[in-house]
mmCIF file of C-alpha atoms in Angstrom:
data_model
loop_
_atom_site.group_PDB
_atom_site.id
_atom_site.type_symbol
_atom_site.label_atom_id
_atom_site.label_comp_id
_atom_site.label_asym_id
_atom_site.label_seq_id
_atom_site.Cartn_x
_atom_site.Cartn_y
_atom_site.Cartn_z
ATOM 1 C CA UNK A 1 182.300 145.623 99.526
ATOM 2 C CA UNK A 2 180.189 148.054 100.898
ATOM 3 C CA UNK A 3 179.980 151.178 102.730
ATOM 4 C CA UNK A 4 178.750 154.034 104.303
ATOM 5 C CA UNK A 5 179.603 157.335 104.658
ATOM 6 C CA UNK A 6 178.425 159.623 107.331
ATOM 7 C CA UNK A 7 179.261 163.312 106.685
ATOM 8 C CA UNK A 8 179.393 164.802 109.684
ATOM 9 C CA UNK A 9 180.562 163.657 113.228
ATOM 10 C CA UNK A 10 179.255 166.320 115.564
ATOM 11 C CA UNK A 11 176.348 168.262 115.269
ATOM 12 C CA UNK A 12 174.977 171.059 117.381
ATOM 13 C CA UNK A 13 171.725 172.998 116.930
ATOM 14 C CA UNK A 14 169.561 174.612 119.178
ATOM 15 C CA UNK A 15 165.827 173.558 119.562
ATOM 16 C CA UNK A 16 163.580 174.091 116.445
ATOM 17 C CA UNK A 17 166.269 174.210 113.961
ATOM 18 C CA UNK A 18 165.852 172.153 110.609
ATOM 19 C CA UNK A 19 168.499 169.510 110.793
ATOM 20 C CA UNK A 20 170.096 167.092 107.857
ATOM 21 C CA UNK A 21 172.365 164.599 108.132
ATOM 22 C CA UNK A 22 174.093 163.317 105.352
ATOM 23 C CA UNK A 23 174.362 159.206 104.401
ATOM 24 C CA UNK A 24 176.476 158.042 101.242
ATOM 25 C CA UNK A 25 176.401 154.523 100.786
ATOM 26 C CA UNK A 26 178.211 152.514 97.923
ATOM 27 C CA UNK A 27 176.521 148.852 97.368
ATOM 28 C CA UNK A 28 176.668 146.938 94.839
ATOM 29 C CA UNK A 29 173.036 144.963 95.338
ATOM 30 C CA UNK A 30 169.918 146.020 95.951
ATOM 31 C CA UNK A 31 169.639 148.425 98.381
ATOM 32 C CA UNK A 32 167.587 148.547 101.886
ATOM 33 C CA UNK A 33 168.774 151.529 103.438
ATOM 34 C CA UNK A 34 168.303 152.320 107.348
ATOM 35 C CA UNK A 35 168.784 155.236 109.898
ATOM 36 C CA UNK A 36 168.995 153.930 113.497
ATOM 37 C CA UNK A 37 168.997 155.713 116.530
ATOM 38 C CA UNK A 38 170.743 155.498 119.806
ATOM 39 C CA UNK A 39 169.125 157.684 122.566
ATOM 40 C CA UNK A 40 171.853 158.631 125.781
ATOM 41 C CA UNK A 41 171.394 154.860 127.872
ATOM 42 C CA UNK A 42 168.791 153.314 125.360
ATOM 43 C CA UNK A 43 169.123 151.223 122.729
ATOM 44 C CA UNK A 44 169.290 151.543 119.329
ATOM 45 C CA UNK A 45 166.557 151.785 117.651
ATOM 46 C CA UNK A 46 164.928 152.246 114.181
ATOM 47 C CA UNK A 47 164.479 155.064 112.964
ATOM 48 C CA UNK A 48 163.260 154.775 109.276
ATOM 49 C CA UNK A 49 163.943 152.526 106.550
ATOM 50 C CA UNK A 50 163.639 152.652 102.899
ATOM 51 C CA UNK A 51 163.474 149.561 100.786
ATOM 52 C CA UNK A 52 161.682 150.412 97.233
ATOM 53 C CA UNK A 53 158.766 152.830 96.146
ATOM 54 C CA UNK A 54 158.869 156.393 97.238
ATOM 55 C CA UNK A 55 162.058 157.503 97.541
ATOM 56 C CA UNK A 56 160.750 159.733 100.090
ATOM 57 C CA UNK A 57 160.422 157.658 103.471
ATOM 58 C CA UNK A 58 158.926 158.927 106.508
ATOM 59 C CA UNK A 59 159.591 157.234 110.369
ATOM 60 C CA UNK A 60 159.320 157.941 113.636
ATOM 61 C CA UNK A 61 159.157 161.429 115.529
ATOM 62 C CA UNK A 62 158.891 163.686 112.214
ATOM 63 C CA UNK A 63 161.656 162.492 111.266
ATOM 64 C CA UNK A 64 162.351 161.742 107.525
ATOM 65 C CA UNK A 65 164.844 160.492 104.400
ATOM 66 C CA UNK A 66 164.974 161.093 100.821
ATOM 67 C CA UNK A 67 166.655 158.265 98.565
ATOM 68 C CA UNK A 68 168.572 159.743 95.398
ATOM 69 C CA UNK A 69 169.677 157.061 93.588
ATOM 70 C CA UNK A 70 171.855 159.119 91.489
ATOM 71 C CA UNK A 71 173.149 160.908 94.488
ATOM 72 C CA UNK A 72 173.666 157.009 96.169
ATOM 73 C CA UNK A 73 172.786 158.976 99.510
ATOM 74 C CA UNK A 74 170.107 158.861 101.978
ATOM 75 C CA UNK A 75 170.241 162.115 104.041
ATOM 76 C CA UNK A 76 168.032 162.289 107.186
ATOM 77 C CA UNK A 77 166.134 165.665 107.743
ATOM 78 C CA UNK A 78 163.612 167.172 110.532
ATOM 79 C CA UNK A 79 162.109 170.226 110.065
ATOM 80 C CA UNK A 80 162.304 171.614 113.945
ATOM 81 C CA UNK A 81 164.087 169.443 116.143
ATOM 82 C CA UNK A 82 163.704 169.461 119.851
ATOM 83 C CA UNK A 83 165.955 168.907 123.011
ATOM 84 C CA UNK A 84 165.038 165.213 123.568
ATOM 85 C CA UNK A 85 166.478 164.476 119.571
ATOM 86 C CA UNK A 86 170.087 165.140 121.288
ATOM 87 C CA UNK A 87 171.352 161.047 120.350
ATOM 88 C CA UNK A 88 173.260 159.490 118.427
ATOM 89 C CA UNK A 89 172.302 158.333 114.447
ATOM 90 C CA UNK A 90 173.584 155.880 112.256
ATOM 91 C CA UNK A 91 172.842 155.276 108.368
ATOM 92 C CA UNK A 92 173.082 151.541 107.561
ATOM 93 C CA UNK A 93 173.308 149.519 104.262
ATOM 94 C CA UNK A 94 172.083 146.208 103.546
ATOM 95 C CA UNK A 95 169.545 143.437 102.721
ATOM 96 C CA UNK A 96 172.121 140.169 102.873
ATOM 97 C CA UNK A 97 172.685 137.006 104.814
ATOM 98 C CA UNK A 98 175.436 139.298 106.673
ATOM 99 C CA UNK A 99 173.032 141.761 108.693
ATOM 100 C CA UNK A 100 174.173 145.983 108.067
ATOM 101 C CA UNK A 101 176.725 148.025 107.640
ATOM 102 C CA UNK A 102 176.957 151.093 109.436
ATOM 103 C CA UNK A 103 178.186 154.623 109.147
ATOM 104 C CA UNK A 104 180.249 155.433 111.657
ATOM 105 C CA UNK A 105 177.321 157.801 113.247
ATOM 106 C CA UNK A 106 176.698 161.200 114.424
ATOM 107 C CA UNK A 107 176.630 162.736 117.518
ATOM 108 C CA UNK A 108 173.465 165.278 117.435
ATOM 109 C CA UNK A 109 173.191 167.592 120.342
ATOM 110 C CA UNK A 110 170.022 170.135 120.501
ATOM 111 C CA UNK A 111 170.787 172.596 122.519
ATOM 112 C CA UNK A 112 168.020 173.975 124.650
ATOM 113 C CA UNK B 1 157.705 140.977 126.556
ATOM 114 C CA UNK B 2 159.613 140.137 123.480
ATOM 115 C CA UNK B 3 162.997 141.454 123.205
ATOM 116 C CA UNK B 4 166.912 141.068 123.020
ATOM 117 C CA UNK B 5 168.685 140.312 126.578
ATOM 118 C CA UNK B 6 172.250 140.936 126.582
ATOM 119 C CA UNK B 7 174.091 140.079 130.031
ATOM 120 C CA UNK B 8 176.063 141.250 131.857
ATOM 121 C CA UNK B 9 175.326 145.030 130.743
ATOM 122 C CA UNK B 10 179.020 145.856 132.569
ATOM 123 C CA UNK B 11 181.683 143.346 132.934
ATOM 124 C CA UNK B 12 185.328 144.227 133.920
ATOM 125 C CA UNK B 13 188.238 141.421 133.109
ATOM 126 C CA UNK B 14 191.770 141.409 133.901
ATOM 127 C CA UNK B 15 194.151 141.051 130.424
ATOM 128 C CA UNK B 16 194.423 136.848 129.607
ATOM 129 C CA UNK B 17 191.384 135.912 130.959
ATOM 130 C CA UNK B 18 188.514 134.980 128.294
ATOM 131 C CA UNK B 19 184.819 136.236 129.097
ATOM 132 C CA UNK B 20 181.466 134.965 127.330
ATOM 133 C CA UNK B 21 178.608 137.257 126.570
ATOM 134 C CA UNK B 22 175.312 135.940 126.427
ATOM 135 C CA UNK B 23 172.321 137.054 124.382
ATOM 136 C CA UNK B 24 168.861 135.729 124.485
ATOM 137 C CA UNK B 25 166.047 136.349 122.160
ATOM 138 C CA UNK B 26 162.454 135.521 121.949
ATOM 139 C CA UNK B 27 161.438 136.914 119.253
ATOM 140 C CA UNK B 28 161.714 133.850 116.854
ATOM 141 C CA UNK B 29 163.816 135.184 114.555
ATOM 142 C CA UNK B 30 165.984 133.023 112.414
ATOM 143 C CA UNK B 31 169.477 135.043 111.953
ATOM 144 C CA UNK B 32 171.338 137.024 114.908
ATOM 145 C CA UNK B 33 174.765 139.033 115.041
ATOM 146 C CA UNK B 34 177.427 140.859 117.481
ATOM 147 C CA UNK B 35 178.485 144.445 116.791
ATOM 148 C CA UNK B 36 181.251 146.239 118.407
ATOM 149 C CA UNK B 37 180.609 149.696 118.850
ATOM 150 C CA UNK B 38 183.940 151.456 119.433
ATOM 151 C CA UNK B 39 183.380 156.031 119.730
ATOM 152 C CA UNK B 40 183.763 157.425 116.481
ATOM 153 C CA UNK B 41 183.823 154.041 114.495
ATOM 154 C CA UNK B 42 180.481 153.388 114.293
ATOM 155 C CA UNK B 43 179.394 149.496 114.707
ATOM 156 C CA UNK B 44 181.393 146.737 113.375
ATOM 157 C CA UNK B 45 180.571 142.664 112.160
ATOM 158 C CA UNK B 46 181.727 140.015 114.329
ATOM 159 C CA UNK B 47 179.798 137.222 113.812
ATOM 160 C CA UNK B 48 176.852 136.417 112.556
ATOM 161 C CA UNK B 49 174.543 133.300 112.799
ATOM 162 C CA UNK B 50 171.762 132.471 109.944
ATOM 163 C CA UNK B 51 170.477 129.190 111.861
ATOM 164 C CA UNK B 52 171.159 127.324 114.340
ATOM 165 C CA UNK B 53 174.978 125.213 114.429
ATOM 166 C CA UNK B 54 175.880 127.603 111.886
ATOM 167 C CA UNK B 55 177.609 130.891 111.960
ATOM 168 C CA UNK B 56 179.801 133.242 109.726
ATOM 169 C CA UNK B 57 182.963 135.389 110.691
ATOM 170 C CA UNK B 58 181.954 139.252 110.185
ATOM 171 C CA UNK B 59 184.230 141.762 109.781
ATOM 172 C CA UNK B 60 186.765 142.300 113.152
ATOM 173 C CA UNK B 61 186.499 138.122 113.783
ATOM 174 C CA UNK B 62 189.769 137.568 115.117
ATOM 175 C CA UNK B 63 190.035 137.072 118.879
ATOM 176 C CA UNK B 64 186.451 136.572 119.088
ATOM 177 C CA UNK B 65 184.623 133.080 119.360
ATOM 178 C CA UNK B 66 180.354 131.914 118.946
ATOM 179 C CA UNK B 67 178.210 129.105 119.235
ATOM 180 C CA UNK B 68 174.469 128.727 118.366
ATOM 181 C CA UNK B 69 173.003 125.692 119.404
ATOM 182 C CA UNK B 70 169.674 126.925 120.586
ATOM 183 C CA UNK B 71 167.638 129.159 118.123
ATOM 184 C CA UNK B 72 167.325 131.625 120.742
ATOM 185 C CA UNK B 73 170.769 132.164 122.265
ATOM 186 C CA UNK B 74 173.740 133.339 120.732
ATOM 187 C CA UNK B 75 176.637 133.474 123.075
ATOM 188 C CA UNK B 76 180.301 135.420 122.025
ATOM 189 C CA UNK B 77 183.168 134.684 123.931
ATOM 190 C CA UNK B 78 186.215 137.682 123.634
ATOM 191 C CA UNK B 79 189.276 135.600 124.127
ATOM 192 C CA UNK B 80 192.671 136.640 125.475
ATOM 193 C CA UNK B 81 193.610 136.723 121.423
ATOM 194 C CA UNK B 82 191.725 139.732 121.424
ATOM 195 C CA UNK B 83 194.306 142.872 121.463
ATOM 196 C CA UNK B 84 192.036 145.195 122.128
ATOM 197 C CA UNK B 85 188.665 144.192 123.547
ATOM 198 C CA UNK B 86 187.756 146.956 125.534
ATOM 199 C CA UNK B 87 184.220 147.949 124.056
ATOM 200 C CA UNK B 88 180.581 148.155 123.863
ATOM 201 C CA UNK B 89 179.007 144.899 122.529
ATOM 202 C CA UNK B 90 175.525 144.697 120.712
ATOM 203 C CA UNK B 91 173.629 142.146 120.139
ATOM 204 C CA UNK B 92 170.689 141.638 117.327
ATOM 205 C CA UNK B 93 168.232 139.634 115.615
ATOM 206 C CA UNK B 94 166.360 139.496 112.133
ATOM 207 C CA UNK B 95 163.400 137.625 110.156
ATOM 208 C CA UNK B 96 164.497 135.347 108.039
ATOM 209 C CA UNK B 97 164.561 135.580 104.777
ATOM 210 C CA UNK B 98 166.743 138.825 105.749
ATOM 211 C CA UNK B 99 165.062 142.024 105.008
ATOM 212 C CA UNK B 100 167.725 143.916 106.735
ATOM 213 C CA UNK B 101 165.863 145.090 109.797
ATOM 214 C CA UNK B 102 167.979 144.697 112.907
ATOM 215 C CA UNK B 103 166.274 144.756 116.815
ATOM 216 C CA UNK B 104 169.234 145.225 119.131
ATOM 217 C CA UNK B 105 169.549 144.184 122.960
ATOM 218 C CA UNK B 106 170.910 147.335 125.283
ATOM 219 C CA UNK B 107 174.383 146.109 125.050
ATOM 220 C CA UNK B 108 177.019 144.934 127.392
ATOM 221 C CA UNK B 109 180.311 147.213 128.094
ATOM 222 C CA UNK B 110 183.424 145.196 128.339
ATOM 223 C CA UNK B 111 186.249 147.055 130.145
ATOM 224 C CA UNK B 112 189.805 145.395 130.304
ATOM 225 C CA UNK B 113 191.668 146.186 133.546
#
């Protein structure tokens, strides 16, 4: 079966801090690997996504992941973040029939 | 505009009673789920539908029921059976053949009185 495992629960930085969040995933496929986000009342939404090629993967609002294959994670990093990042962010696994599987997310607040 | 719609976005039912969820989609996709999304646990399968008059049990099936006899709609019912059904339900759709991409509706927020 797989999984994903999202490091940390709670994260607080202030504004133009580097952030990383870390994704371990075990699968036994091929893997598509995802980072969605959920902004305070929005929905979620996607973030990035990596499914071959350059293990380096960029997406939306500077944001970016780095597939290591030996590593089986796919951490999420921004160089400076800012105020309106403050959300919620799940790593997800998958490429099936069955739709994801999710992290169990973390809570990112940027302080100002 | 094309899009998930999840209704009601709040709903509040008394323990026993069943409640259905409806989700709409008109983005043509093939395949669409329900997630549970419970703080701290991250989302969870509950069912999920590849075509039409066909669905699988996810992950946390019990207590829950579907249907999908329109391509578009994809209603879950949270029966009594359910112990603990207070949540926040998500609904999404993919292309099919599945690359993995999800596009979720804004949710509805089930609260058992």
């Amino acid at each position: 079966a797989q999984s994903v495992s999202q490091h940390n629960h709670h994260v607080i930085l202030s504004e133009a801090a580097s952030l990383e969040l870390g994704c371990n995933y075990s699968y036994g496929g091929t893997v598509n690997l995802f980072w969605y986000v959920q902004y305070p009342g929005q929905h979620l939404q996607l973030l990035l996504k990596y499914f071959s090629g350059d293990p380096l993967v960029k997406g939306i609002k500077g944001f970016e992941a780095e597939f290591i294959k030996s590593k089986f994670s796919f951490n999420l990093r921004k160089p400076s973040v800012q105020w309106s990042d403050t959300a919620e962010y799940f790593c997800a696994v998958g490429g099936g029939a069955d739709g994801l599987t999710f992290g169990k997310g973390t809570h990112l607040i940027i302080q100002p | 505009d094309g899009g998930i719609t999840q209704s009601p976005k709040y709903l509040f039912r008394k323990e026993g009673q069943n409640v259905t969820l409806s989700c709409e989609q008109n983005l043509n996709h093939d395949a669409m789920y329900w997630y549970r999304q419970d703080p701290g646990q991250g989302l969870r399968l509950i069912y999920y539908s590849q075509i039409v008059n066909d669905f699988q049990k996810g992950d946390i099936a019990e207590g829950y029921s579907v249907s999908r006899e329109k391509k578009e709609s994809f209603p879950l019912t949270v029966t009594s059976a359910q112990k603990n059904p207070t949540a926040f339900y998500l609904c999404a759709s993919s292309m099919f053949p599945n690359t993995g991409e999800l596009f979720f509706g804004e949710g509805s927020r089930l609260t058992v009185l």
